[in-house]
């Protein structure tokens, strides 16, 4: 089914929208979540949450390409689960507990500022990525957005794993210099 | 700046960049045509005998989910009457053509019906070889059935859920059964959403649309389509010899199919299962499909089309099983078929439906790899009716692949809305 049709089902609050989304993108989203979480149960929770978030955000959002819209939700939520789990693992330490308590004291304004910083960083990244060749861009995005393994990334263009590794190394170095030039402190 | 900030910012890069990468990531890894001869899957697993009801034992799983122990024998549990399976249906007969009494058929989704799914040469050759239609090409009529799905009947949903529990070898007491009726807070939010677009919440909107049985290590869902989905939470470990890093041999795939079937034979409930797979990606997430091929002639064709199950495997573990509950108890009639030549004319006149929303070029007869007949059994179909399936070769920059186009096999005079592709994408 076309994305447009699925989105229109969300707009008419037709519950088959989720079924169709799962049918078309379930595998795609599971793969994104699995690259980050590895645990099947967590992946399932993450993908189900993606469907729920899609249900509650469309409308007002009207994504033209559902795969990227849903993929972003999945990736973001999977990272959130990952960070929460790792925070919990560390939470035995009083240092971590006190840090987490102190987080509550950080004013909301600072959180807004960090959102602005994130937007600026995103814009800088977009500019940088457009400056790469298509092959470099796909290798970079495959590794650091989709978090595909080096083996998988190298298979995109039938290159060797060592070639993919060295390409990523060079791109990371260029990105570092670019971000420093743009005033981002690394 | 912390590395987390960079990760978050990468998560927000522009969609066109993601789409570009997606296309590269999703291009299929292809195998040489000559490889086909090594990977043809045998038609029927010989030696697989389906256990009868009296021999139901716990899941028949050699490697059971450890935390679920039976509380009582399945046969003693208060289980519902099993719902009808295709093999329990009256055997369709090729009776006289009752032209005057046949009702008009309505097609759903008459333009485009799929995503960007495409198959490679090996996939389509397996499809071609396995279809019982190959033995029925002289057939003049085929039955059409009314789709009984989508009734949303709560009792029916629960009944299928309990039957699935029973077929897995558990009893109801092993599970907590819930439904998806939203809580009051969620209801309020939904009502607000409707109000925001100037509409009221439709009647029955908040009634449960899914029943869920949750046990330790396993979850079963049945929704309004009446299909049953089984999630195995930690994954069901496959033996290490079935963790494929590359495309396995024909013999290995046959053994693999036998193995999987054996683990869940009571659940699949087939007399002569036939395994197939497509878009197989070793060491990743892929699907194995089982179809019933018992019976002869039309009965075999119907079993093949209507009685099937899917097993989903992620990195060496079975994580999900899907049981299609396609009910063909309400037969509409025996409908006369058009010939393959007549179907070709309709195909050329674009009277088809497609599985894919994207075509490199308008398909022509010169691109057709083969033609056969299948039933379309998706839950949204109003009628289950036969279609000529045109498997068409397409080539783009990434290579050659195949897409499916469907022309109604029933005479056009019985179809209220013949499909027509209106060139909307050009």
PDB file of C-alpha atoms in Angstrom, chain B residues 70-335:
ATOM      1  CA  UNK B  70       1.885 -26.879  31.621  1.00  0.00           C
ATOM      2  CA  UNK B  71      -0.657 -26.834  34.367  1.00  0.00           C
ATOM      3  CA  UNK B  72      -2.819 -29.446  32.735  1.00  0.00           C
ATOM      4  CA  UNK B  73      -2.944 -31.521  29.613  1.00  0.00           C
ATOM      5  CA  UNK B  74      -4.201 -29.552  26.653  1.00  0.00           C
ATOM      6  CA  UNK B  75      -6.903 -32.072  25.959  1.00  0.00           C
ATOM      7  CA  UNK B  76      -8.256 -31.514  29.482  1.00  0.00           C
ATOM      8  CA  UNK B  77      -8.277 -27.767  29.254  1.00  0.00           C
ATOM      9  CA  UNK B  78     -11.498 -25.909  28.663  1.00  0.00           C
ATOM     10  CA  UNK B  79     -10.722 -25.167  25.087  1.00  0.00           C
ATOM     11  CA  UNK B  80     -13.129 -23.877  22.523  1.00  0.00           C
ATOM     12  CA  UNK B  81     -14.198 -25.887  19.547  1.00  0.00           C
ATOM     13  CA  UNK B  82     -11.494 -25.511  16.958  1.00  0.00           C
ATOM     14  CA  UNK B  83     -12.414 -23.099  14.243  1.00  0.00           C
ATOM     15  CA  UNK B  84     -12.756 -24.497  10.798  1.00  0.00           C
ATOM     16  CA  UNK B  85      -9.591 -25.173   8.907  1.00  0.00           C
ATOM     17  CA  UNK B  86      -9.477 -25.462   5.163  1.00  0.00           C
ATOM     18  CA  UNK B  87      -9.234 -29.213   5.320  1.00  0.00           C
ATOM     19  CA  UNK B  88     -12.458 -29.276   7.302  1.00  0.00           C
ATOM     20  CA  UNK B  89     -14.371 -27.308   4.718  1.00  0.00           C
ATOM     21  CA  UNK B  90     -16.708 -29.015   2.315  1.00  0.00           C
ATOM     22  CA  UNK B  91     -14.704 -30.085  -0.669  1.00  0.00           C
ATOM     23  CA  UNK B  92     -15.343 -27.669  -3.484  1.00  0.00           C
ATOM     24  CA  UNK B  93     -16.676 -29.269  -6.575  1.00  0.00           C
ATOM     25  CA  UNK B  94     -16.551 -28.144 -10.100  1.00  0.00           C
ATOM     26  CA  UNK B  95     -20.292 -28.066 -10.509  1.00  0.00           C
ATOM     27  CA  UNK B  96     -22.372 -26.690 -13.359  1.00  0.00           C
ATOM     28  CA  UNK B  97     -21.934 -23.028 -14.130  1.00  0.00           C
ATOM     29  CA  UNK B  98     -24.871 -21.227 -12.564  1.00  0.00           C
ATOM     30  CA  UNK B  99     -24.511 -18.032 -14.552  1.00  0.00           C
ATOM     31  CA  UNK B 100     -27.912 -16.656 -13.656  1.00  0.00           C
ATOM     32  CA  UNK B 101     -27.516 -17.045  -9.937  1.00  0.00           C
ATOM     33  CA  UNK B 102     -23.995 -15.740  -9.574  1.00  0.00           C
ATOM     34  CA  UNK B 103     -23.691 -12.474  -7.713  1.00  0.00           C
ATOM     35  CA  UNK B 104     -21.576  -9.587  -8.926  1.00  0.00           C
ATOM     36  CA  UNK B 105     -18.140  -9.395  -7.331  1.00  0.00           C
ATOM     37  CA  UNK B 106     -16.598  -6.235  -5.947  1.00  0.00           C
ATOM     38  CA  UNK B 107     -12.839  -5.816  -5.968  1.00  0.00           C
ATOM     39  CA  UNK B 108     -10.978  -3.817  -3.375  1.00  0.00           C
ATOM     40  CA  UNK B 109      -7.832  -1.769  -3.940  1.00  0.00           C
ATOM     41  CA  UNK B 110      -8.125  -1.849  -7.692  1.00  0.00           C
ATOM     42  CA  UNK B 111      -5.101   0.304  -8.440  1.00  0.00           C
ATOM     43  CA  UNK B 112      -2.058  -0.262  -6.339  1.00  0.00           C
ATOM     44  CA  UNK B 113      -1.746  -2.652  -3.544  1.00  0.00           C
ATOM     45  CA  UNK B 114       1.743  -2.875  -2.230  1.00  0.00           C
ATOM     46  CA  UNK B 115       4.956  -1.252  -1.241  1.00  0.00           C
ATOM     47  CA  UNK B 116       8.098  -1.573  -3.205  1.00  0.00           C
ATOM     48  CA  UNK B 117       8.322  -5.319  -2.814  1.00  0.00           C
ATOM     49  CA  UNK B 118      10.216  -7.111  -5.518  1.00  0.00           C
ATOM     50  CA  UNK B 119      11.558 -10.611  -5.967  1.00  0.00           C
ATOM     51  CA  UNK B 120      14.648 -12.017  -7.557  1.00  0.00           C
ATOM     52  CA  UNK B 121      14.873 -14.734 -10.158  1.00  0.00           C
ATOM     53  CA  UNK B 122      15.219 -17.552  -7.634  1.00  0.00           C
ATOM     54  CA  UNK B 123      12.214 -16.324  -5.654  1.00  0.00           C
ATOM     55  CA  UNK B 124       9.932 -16.338  -8.670  1.00  0.00           C
ATOM     56  CA  UNK B 125      11.108 -19.726  -9.935  1.00  0.00           C
ATOM     57  CA  UNK B 126      10.215 -21.245  -6.583  1.00  0.00           C
ATOM     58  CA  UNK B 127       6.794 -19.603  -6.753  1.00  0.00           C
ATOM     59  CA  UNK B 128       6.343 -20.899 -10.262  1.00  0.00           C
ATOM     60  CA  UNK B 129       7.279 -24.472  -9.370  1.00  0.00           C
ATOM     61  CA  UNK B 130       5.154 -24.808  -6.272  1.00  0.00           C
ATOM     62  CA  UNK B 131       1.753 -23.592  -7.500  1.00  0.00           C
ATOM     63  CA  UNK B 132      -0.762 -26.470  -7.877  1.00  0.00           C
ATOM     64  CA  UNK B 133      -2.410 -24.438 -10.637  1.00  0.00           C
ATOM     65  CA  UNK B 134       0.227 -25.865 -12.968  1.00  0.00           C
ATOM     66  CA  UNK B 135      -1.782 -29.112 -12.983  1.00  0.00           C
ATOM     67  CA  UNK B 136      -5.144 -27.410 -13.458  1.00  0.00           C
ATOM     68  CA  UNK B 137      -4.701 -25.246 -16.503  1.00  0.00           C
ATOM     69  CA  UNK B 138      -7.676 -26.881 -18.247  1.00  0.00           C
ATOM     70  CA  UNK B 139      -9.995 -25.928 -15.396  1.00  0.00           C
ATOM     71  CA  UNK B 140     -13.016 -23.901 -16.578  1.00  0.00           C
ATOM     72  CA  UNK B 141     -14.418 -22.676 -13.265  1.00  0.00           C
ATOM     73  CA  UNK B 142     -13.168 -21.936  -9.782  1.00  0.00           C
ATOM     74  CA  UNK B 143     -15.012 -21.169  -6.567  1.00  0.00           C
ATOM     75  CA  UNK B 144     -15.223 -17.679  -5.082  1.00  0.00           C
ATOM     76  CA  UNK B 145     -15.677 -17.149  -1.341  1.00  0.00           C
ATOM     77  CA  UNK B 146     -16.879 -14.262   0.739  1.00  0.00           C
ATOM     78  CA  UNK B 147     -14.287 -12.911   3.146  1.00  0.00           C
ATOM     79  CA  UNK B 148     -15.501 -13.460   6.686  1.00  0.00           C
ATOM     80  CA  UNK B 149     -12.763 -11.397   8.255  1.00  0.00           C
ATOM     81  CA  UNK B 150     -13.002  -7.910   9.693  1.00  0.00           C
ATOM     82  CA  UNK B 151     -16.183  -8.725  11.556  1.00  0.00           C
ATOM     83  CA  UNK B 152     -14.528  -7.502  14.742  1.00  0.00           C
ATOM     84  CA  UNK B 153     -16.574 -10.106  16.577  1.00  0.00           C
ATOM     85  CA  UNK B 154     -15.138 -10.267  20.087  1.00  0.00           C
ATOM     86  CA  UNK B 155     -16.231 -13.864  20.728  1.00  0.00           C
ATOM     87  CA  UNK B 156     -14.642 -15.013  17.495  1.00  0.00           C
ATOM     88  CA  UNK B 157     -11.396 -13.217  18.319  1.00  0.00           C
ATOM     89  CA  UNK B 158     -11.291 -14.796  21.785  1.00  0.00           C
ATOM     90  CA  UNK B 159     -12.133 -18.191  20.369  1.00  0.00           C
ATOM     91  CA  UNK B 160      -9.210 -18.038  17.928  1.00  0.00           C
ATOM     92  CA  UNK B 161      -6.935 -16.814  20.706  1.00  0.00           C
ATOM     93  CA  UNK B 162      -7.868 -19.742  22.943  1.00  0.00           C
ATOM     94  CA  UNK B 163      -7.534 -22.195  20.096  1.00  0.00           C
ATOM     95  CA  UNK B 164      -4.041 -20.918  19.393  1.00  0.00           C
ATOM     96  CA  UNK B 165      -3.139 -21.349  23.072  1.00  0.00           C
ATOM     97  CA  UNK B 166      -4.496 -24.871  22.890  1.00  0.00           C
ATOM     98  CA  UNK B 167      -2.595 -25.682  19.701  1.00  0.00           C
ATOM     99  CA  UNK B 168       0.592 -24.465  21.328  1.00  0.00           C
ATOM    100  CA  UNK B 169      -0.037 -27.001  24.056  1.00  0.00           C
ATOM    101  CA  UNK B 170      -0.837 -24.572  26.845  1.00  0.00           C
ATOM    102  CA  UNK B 171      -3.984 -23.863  28.760  1.00  0.00           C
ATOM    103  CA  UNK B 172      -5.763 -20.579  29.288  1.00  0.00           C
ATOM    104  CA  UNK B 173      -4.554 -20.408  32.887  1.00  0.00           C
ATOM    105  CA  UNK B 174      -0.963 -20.064  31.645  1.00  0.00           C
ATOM    106  CA  UNK B 175      -1.822 -16.656  30.206  1.00  0.00           C
ATOM    107  CA  UNK B 176      -3.193 -13.311  31.235  1.00  0.00           C
ATOM    108  CA  UNK B 177      -5.730 -12.290  28.615  1.00  0.00           C
ATOM    109  CA  UNK B 178      -6.299  -8.612  27.990  1.00  0.00           C
ATOM    110  CA  UNK B 179      -7.626  -6.401  25.231  1.00  0.00           C
ATOM    111  CA  UNK B 180      -6.654  -3.062  23.741  1.00  0.00           C
ATOM    112  CA  UNK B 181      -9.618  -0.983  24.799  1.00  0.00           C
ATOM    113  CA  UNK B 182      -8.045   2.400  25.579  1.00  0.00           C
ATOM    114  CA  UNK B 183      -8.107   3.746  29.134  1.00  0.00           C
ATOM    115  CA  UNK B 184     -10.168   6.789  29.983  1.00  0.00           C
ATOM    116  CA  UNK B 185      -7.281   9.216  29.597  1.00  0.00           C
ATOM    117  CA  UNK B 186      -6.421   7.898  26.150  1.00  0.00           C
ATOM    118  CA  UNK B 187     -10.062   8.018  25.151  1.00  0.00           C
ATOM    119  CA  UNK B 188     -10.188  11.682  26.102  1.00  0.00           C
ATOM    120  CA  UNK B 189      -7.091  12.397  24.006  1.00  0.00           C
ATOM    121  CA  UNK B 190      -8.566  10.623  20.998  1.00  0.00           C
ATOM    122  CA  UNK B 191     -11.851  12.473  21.381  1.00  0.00           C
ATOM    123  CA  UNK B 192      -9.888  15.745  21.403  1.00  0.00           C
ATOM    124  CA  UNK B 193      -8.055  14.727  18.231  1.00  0.00           C
ATOM    125  CA  UNK B 194     -11.308  14.098  16.454  1.00  0.00           C
ATOM    126  CA  UNK B 195     -12.705  17.379  17.719  1.00  0.00           C
ATOM    127  CA  UNK B 196      -9.624  19.152  16.375  1.00  0.00           C
ATOM    128  CA  UNK B 197     -10.548  18.030  12.865  1.00  0.00           C
ATOM    129  CA  UNK B 198     -14.250  18.766  13.450  1.00  0.00           C
ATOM    130  CA  UNK B 199     -15.409  15.175  13.715  1.00  0.00           C
ATOM    131  CA  UNK B 200     -16.965  12.887  16.262  1.00  0.00           C
ATOM    132  CA  UNK B 201     -15.546   9.573  17.366  1.00  0.00           C
ATOM    133  CA  UNK B 202     -17.276   6.850  15.315  1.00  0.00           C
ATOM    134  CA  UNK B 203     -19.572   4.385  17.018  1.00  0.00           C
ATOM    135  CA  UNK B 204     -17.806   1.295  18.474  1.00  0.00           C
ATOM    136  CA  UNK B 205     -14.480   3.093  18.023  1.00  0.00           C
ATOM    137  CA  UNK B 206     -13.330   2.329  21.548  1.00  0.00           C
ATOM    138  CA  UNK B 207     -14.353  -1.304  21.525  1.00  0.00           C
ATOM    139  CA  UNK B 208     -11.468  -3.789  21.710  1.00  0.00           C
ATOM    140  CA  UNK B 209      -9.923  -4.555  18.346  1.00  0.00           C
ATOM    141  CA  UNK B 210      -7.237  -6.912  19.641  1.00  0.00           C
ATOM    142  CA  UNK B 211      -7.119  -9.622  22.269  1.00  0.00           C
ATOM    143  CA  UNK B 212      -3.766 -10.428  23.782  1.00  0.00           C
ATOM    144  CA  UNK B 213      -2.659 -13.471  25.749  1.00  0.00           C
ATOM    145  CA  UNK B 214       0.529 -12.792  27.701  1.00  0.00           C
ATOM    146  CA  UNK B 215       2.489 -15.607  29.254  1.00  0.00           C
ATOM    147  CA  UNK B 216       6.042 -15.854  30.418  1.00  0.00           C
ATOM    148  CA  UNK B 217       8.131 -15.945  27.308  1.00  0.00           C
ATOM    149  CA  UNK B 218       5.264 -15.795  24.851  1.00  0.00           C
ATOM    150  CA  UNK B 219       2.552 -13.436  23.691  1.00  0.00           C
ATOM    151  CA  UNK B 220      -0.341 -14.182  21.344  1.00  0.00           C
ATOM    152  CA  UNK B 221      -2.439 -11.554  19.612  1.00  0.00           C
ATOM    153  CA  UNK B 222      -5.609 -11.864  17.603  1.00  0.00           C
ATOM    154  CA  UNK B 223      -7.088  -8.767  16.038  1.00  0.00           C
ATOM    155  CA  UNK B 224     -10.103  -7.982  13.881  1.00  0.00           C
ATOM    156  CA  UNK B 225      -8.551  -9.784  10.892  1.00  0.00           C
ATOM    157  CA  UNK B 226      -8.782 -12.972  12.970  1.00  0.00           C
ATOM    158  CA  UNK B 227      -5.188 -13.845  12.134  1.00  0.00           C
ATOM    159  CA  UNK B 228      -3.127 -15.004  15.103  1.00  0.00           C
ATOM    160  CA  UNK B 229       0.326 -13.653  15.828  1.00  0.00           C
ATOM    161  CA  UNK B 230       2.645 -15.372  18.257  1.00  0.00           C
ATOM    162  CA  UNK B 231       5.620 -13.483  19.637  1.00  0.00           C
ATOM    163  CA  UNK B 232       8.368 -15.449  21.300  1.00  0.00           C
ATOM    164  CA  UNK B 233       9.910 -12.865  23.568  1.00  0.00           C
ATOM    165  CA  UNK B 234      13.487 -14.023  23.867  1.00  0.00           C
ATOM    166  CA  UNK B 235      13.411 -15.750  20.518  1.00  0.00           C
ATOM    167  CA  UNK B 236      13.352 -19.477  19.943  1.00  0.00           C
ATOM    168  CA  UNK B 237      16.937 -20.577  19.412  1.00  0.00           C
ATOM    169  CA  UNK B 238      17.642 -22.459  16.230  1.00  0.00           C
ATOM    170  CA  UNK B 239      20.474 -24.989  16.183  1.00  0.00           C
ATOM    171  CA  UNK B 240      23.740 -23.418  15.185  1.00  0.00           C
ATOM    172  CA  UNK B 241      23.766 -25.251  11.843  1.00  0.00           C
ATOM    173  CA  UNK B 242      20.729 -23.131  10.873  1.00  0.00           C
ATOM    174  CA  UNK B 243      22.424 -19.802  11.581  1.00  0.00           C
ATOM    175  CA  UNK B 244      23.131 -18.966   7.967  1.00  0.00           C
ATOM    176  CA  UNK B 245      25.915 -16.587   7.078  1.00  0.00           C
ATOM    177  CA  UNK B 246      25.334 -17.201   3.395  1.00  0.00           C
ATOM    178  CA  UNK B 247      22.736 -18.734   1.135  1.00  0.00           C
ATOM    179  CA  UNK B 248      22.412 -22.394   2.159  1.00  0.00           C
ATOM    180  CA  UNK B 249      22.179 -25.343  -0.209  1.00  0.00           C
ATOM    181  CA  UNK B 250      18.896 -26.860  -1.348  1.00  0.00           C
ATOM    182  CA  UNK B 251      19.361 -29.849   0.920  1.00  0.00           C
ATOM    183  CA  UNK B 252      20.096 -27.664   3.951  1.00  0.00           C
ATOM    184  CA  UNK B 253      17.034 -25.520   3.282  1.00  0.00           C
ATOM    185  CA  UNK B 254      14.916 -28.654   3.030  1.00  0.00           C
ATOM    186  CA  UNK B 255      16.247 -29.897   6.366  1.00  0.00           C
ATOM    187  CA  UNK B 256      15.764 -26.450   7.833  1.00  0.00           C
ATOM    188  CA  UNK B 257      12.114 -26.371   6.697  1.00  0.00           C
ATOM    189  CA  UNK B 258      11.548 -29.842   8.115  1.00  0.00           C
ATOM    190  CA  UNK B 259      13.095 -28.807  11.389  1.00  0.00           C
ATOM    191  CA  UNK B 260      10.991 -25.684  11.813  1.00  0.00           C
ATOM    192  CA  UNK B 261       7.834 -27.460  10.820  1.00  0.00           C
ATOM    193  CA  UNK B 262       8.461 -30.254  13.293  1.00  0.00           C
ATOM    194  CA  UNK B 263       8.818 -27.802  16.165  1.00  0.00           C
ATOM    195  CA  UNK B 264       5.358 -26.363  15.589  1.00  0.00           C
ATOM    196  CA  UNK B 265       3.504 -29.051  13.671  1.00  0.00           C
ATOM    197  CA  UNK B 266       0.402 -29.020  15.859  1.00  0.00           C
ATOM    198  CA  UNK B 267       0.169 -25.293  15.444  1.00  0.00           C
ATOM    199  CA  UNK B 268       0.572 -25.335  11.663  1.00  0.00           C
ATOM    200  CA  UNK B 269      -1.730 -28.320  11.349  1.00  0.00           C
ATOM    201  CA  UNK B 270      -0.872 -29.323   7.791  1.00  0.00           C
ATOM    202  CA  UNK B 271      -0.903 -32.742   6.176  1.00  0.00           C
ATOM    203  CA  UNK B 272       1.483 -31.935   3.371  1.00  0.00           C
ATOM    204  CA  UNK B 273       3.363 -28.724   4.152  1.00  0.00           C
ATOM    205  CA  UNK B 274       5.395 -27.001   1.506  1.00  0.00           C
ATOM    206  CA  UNK B 275       8.000 -24.450   2.476  1.00  0.00           C
ATOM    207  CA  UNK B 276       8.994 -21.399   0.542  1.00  0.00           C
ATOM    208  CA  UNK B 277      10.963 -18.261   1.224  1.00  0.00           C
ATOM    209  CA  UNK B 278      11.728 -15.109  -0.648  1.00  0.00           C
ATOM    210  CA  UNK B 279      13.994 -12.115  -0.210  1.00  0.00           C
ATOM    211  CA  UNK B 280      16.053 -14.412   1.955  1.00  0.00           C
ATOM    212  CA  UNK B 281      18.782 -12.508   3.748  1.00  0.00           C
ATOM    213  CA  UNK B 282      21.059 -14.899   5.602  1.00  0.00           C
ATOM    214  CA  UNK B 283      21.948 -13.887   9.138  1.00  0.00           C
ATOM    215  CA  UNK B 284      19.280 -11.192   9.197  1.00  0.00           C
ATOM    216  CA  UNK B 285      15.522 -10.961   9.459  1.00  0.00           C
ATOM    217  CA  UNK B 286      13.688 -13.219   7.054  1.00  0.00           C
ATOM    218  CA  UNK B 287      10.458 -15.092   6.620  1.00  0.00           C
ATOM    219  CA  UNK B 288       9.711 -18.720   5.936  1.00  0.00           C
ATOM    220  CA  UNK B 289       6.289 -19.514   4.551  1.00  0.00           C
ATOM    221  CA  UNK B 290       4.463 -22.835   4.935  1.00  0.00           C
ATOM    222  CA  UNK B 291       1.515 -23.795   2.767  1.00  0.00           C
ATOM    223  CA  UNK B 292      -0.756 -26.802   2.863  1.00  0.00           C
ATOM    224  CA  UNK B 293      -0.653 -28.812  -0.350  1.00  0.00           C
ATOM    225  CA  UNK B 294      -2.719 -31.847   0.566  1.00  0.00           C
ATOM    226  CA  UNK B 295      -5.682 -32.856  -1.580  1.00  0.00           C
ATOM    227  CA  UNK B 296      -5.986 -33.134  -5.302  1.00  0.00           C
ATOM    228  CA  UNK B 297      -7.008 -30.811  -8.084  1.00  0.00           C
ATOM    229  CA  UNK B 298      -8.971 -27.764  -6.988  1.00  0.00           C
ATOM    230  CA  UNK B 299      -8.906 -28.821  -3.354  1.00  0.00           C
ATOM    231  CA  UNK B 300      -5.134 -28.746  -3.450  1.00  0.00           C
ATOM    232  CA  UNK B 301      -5.144 -25.326  -5.108  1.00  0.00           C
ATOM    233  CA  UNK B 302      -7.467 -24.004  -2.393  1.00  0.00           C
ATOM    234  CA  UNK B 303      -5.411 -25.496   0.417  1.00  0.00           C
ATOM    235  CA  UNK B 304      -2.297 -23.978  -1.082  1.00  0.00           C
ATOM    236  CA  UNK B 305      -3.864 -20.527  -1.260  1.00  0.00           C
ATOM    237  CA  UNK B 306      -5.860 -20.511   1.952  1.00  0.00           C
ATOM    238  CA  UNK B 307      -3.975 -22.510   4.554  1.00  0.00           C
ATOM    239  CA  UNK B 308      -0.628 -20.929   5.288  1.00  0.00           C
ATOM    240  CA  UNK B 309       1.601 -19.706   8.088  1.00  0.00           C
ATOM    241  CA  UNK B 310       4.689 -17.547   8.287  1.00  0.00           C
ATOM    242  CA  UNK B 311       7.672 -17.914  10.572  1.00  0.00           C
ATOM    243  CA  UNK B 312       9.914 -14.901  11.104  1.00  0.00           C
ATOM    244  CA  UNK B 313      13.540 -15.431  11.996  1.00  0.00           C
ATOM    245  CA  UNK B 314      15.906 -12.802  13.317  1.00  0.00           C
ATOM    246  CA  UNK B 315      19.568 -13.627  13.644  1.00  0.00           C
ATOM    247  CA  UNK B 316      19.173 -17.319  14.338  1.00  0.00           C
ATOM    248  CA  UNK B 317      16.050 -17.114  16.474  1.00  0.00           C
ATOM    249  CA  UNK B 318      12.399 -17.621  15.655  1.00  0.00           C
ATOM    250  CA  UNK B 319      10.811 -14.459  16.964  1.00  0.00           C
ATOM    251  CA  UNK B 320       7.343 -14.459  15.480  1.00  0.00           C
ATOM    252  CA  UNK B 321       4.810 -16.841  13.948  1.00  0.00           C
ATOM    253  CA  UNK B 322       1.822 -15.684  11.953  1.00  0.00           C
ATOM    254  CA  UNK B 323      -1.183 -17.947  11.428  1.00  0.00           C
ATOM    255  CA  UNK B 324      -3.553 -16.889   8.680  1.00  0.00           C
ATOM    256  CA  UNK B 325      -7.137 -17.726   9.532  1.00  0.00           C
ATOM    257  CA  UNK B 326      -8.607 -17.600   6.078  1.00  0.00           C
ATOM    258  CA  UNK B 327     -12.126 -18.911   6.322  1.00  0.00           C
ATOM    259  CA  UNK B 328     -13.679 -20.221   3.110  1.00  0.00           C
ATOM    260  CA  UNK B 329     -16.889 -21.459   4.644  1.00  0.00           C
ATOM    261  CA  UNK B 330     -19.070 -19.008   2.718  1.00  0.00           C
ATOM    262  CA  UNK B 331     -18.825 -20.004  -0.894  1.00  0.00           C
ATOM    263  CA  UNK B 332     -20.422 -17.507  -3.252  1.00  0.00           C
ATOM    264  CA  UNK B 333     -20.402 -19.807  -6.267  1.00  0.00           C
ATOM    265  CA  UNK B 334     -18.446 -21.450  -9.047  1.00  0.00           C
ATOM    266  CA  UNK B 335     -17.396 -18.718 -11.450  1.00  0.00           C
TER     267      UNK B 335
END
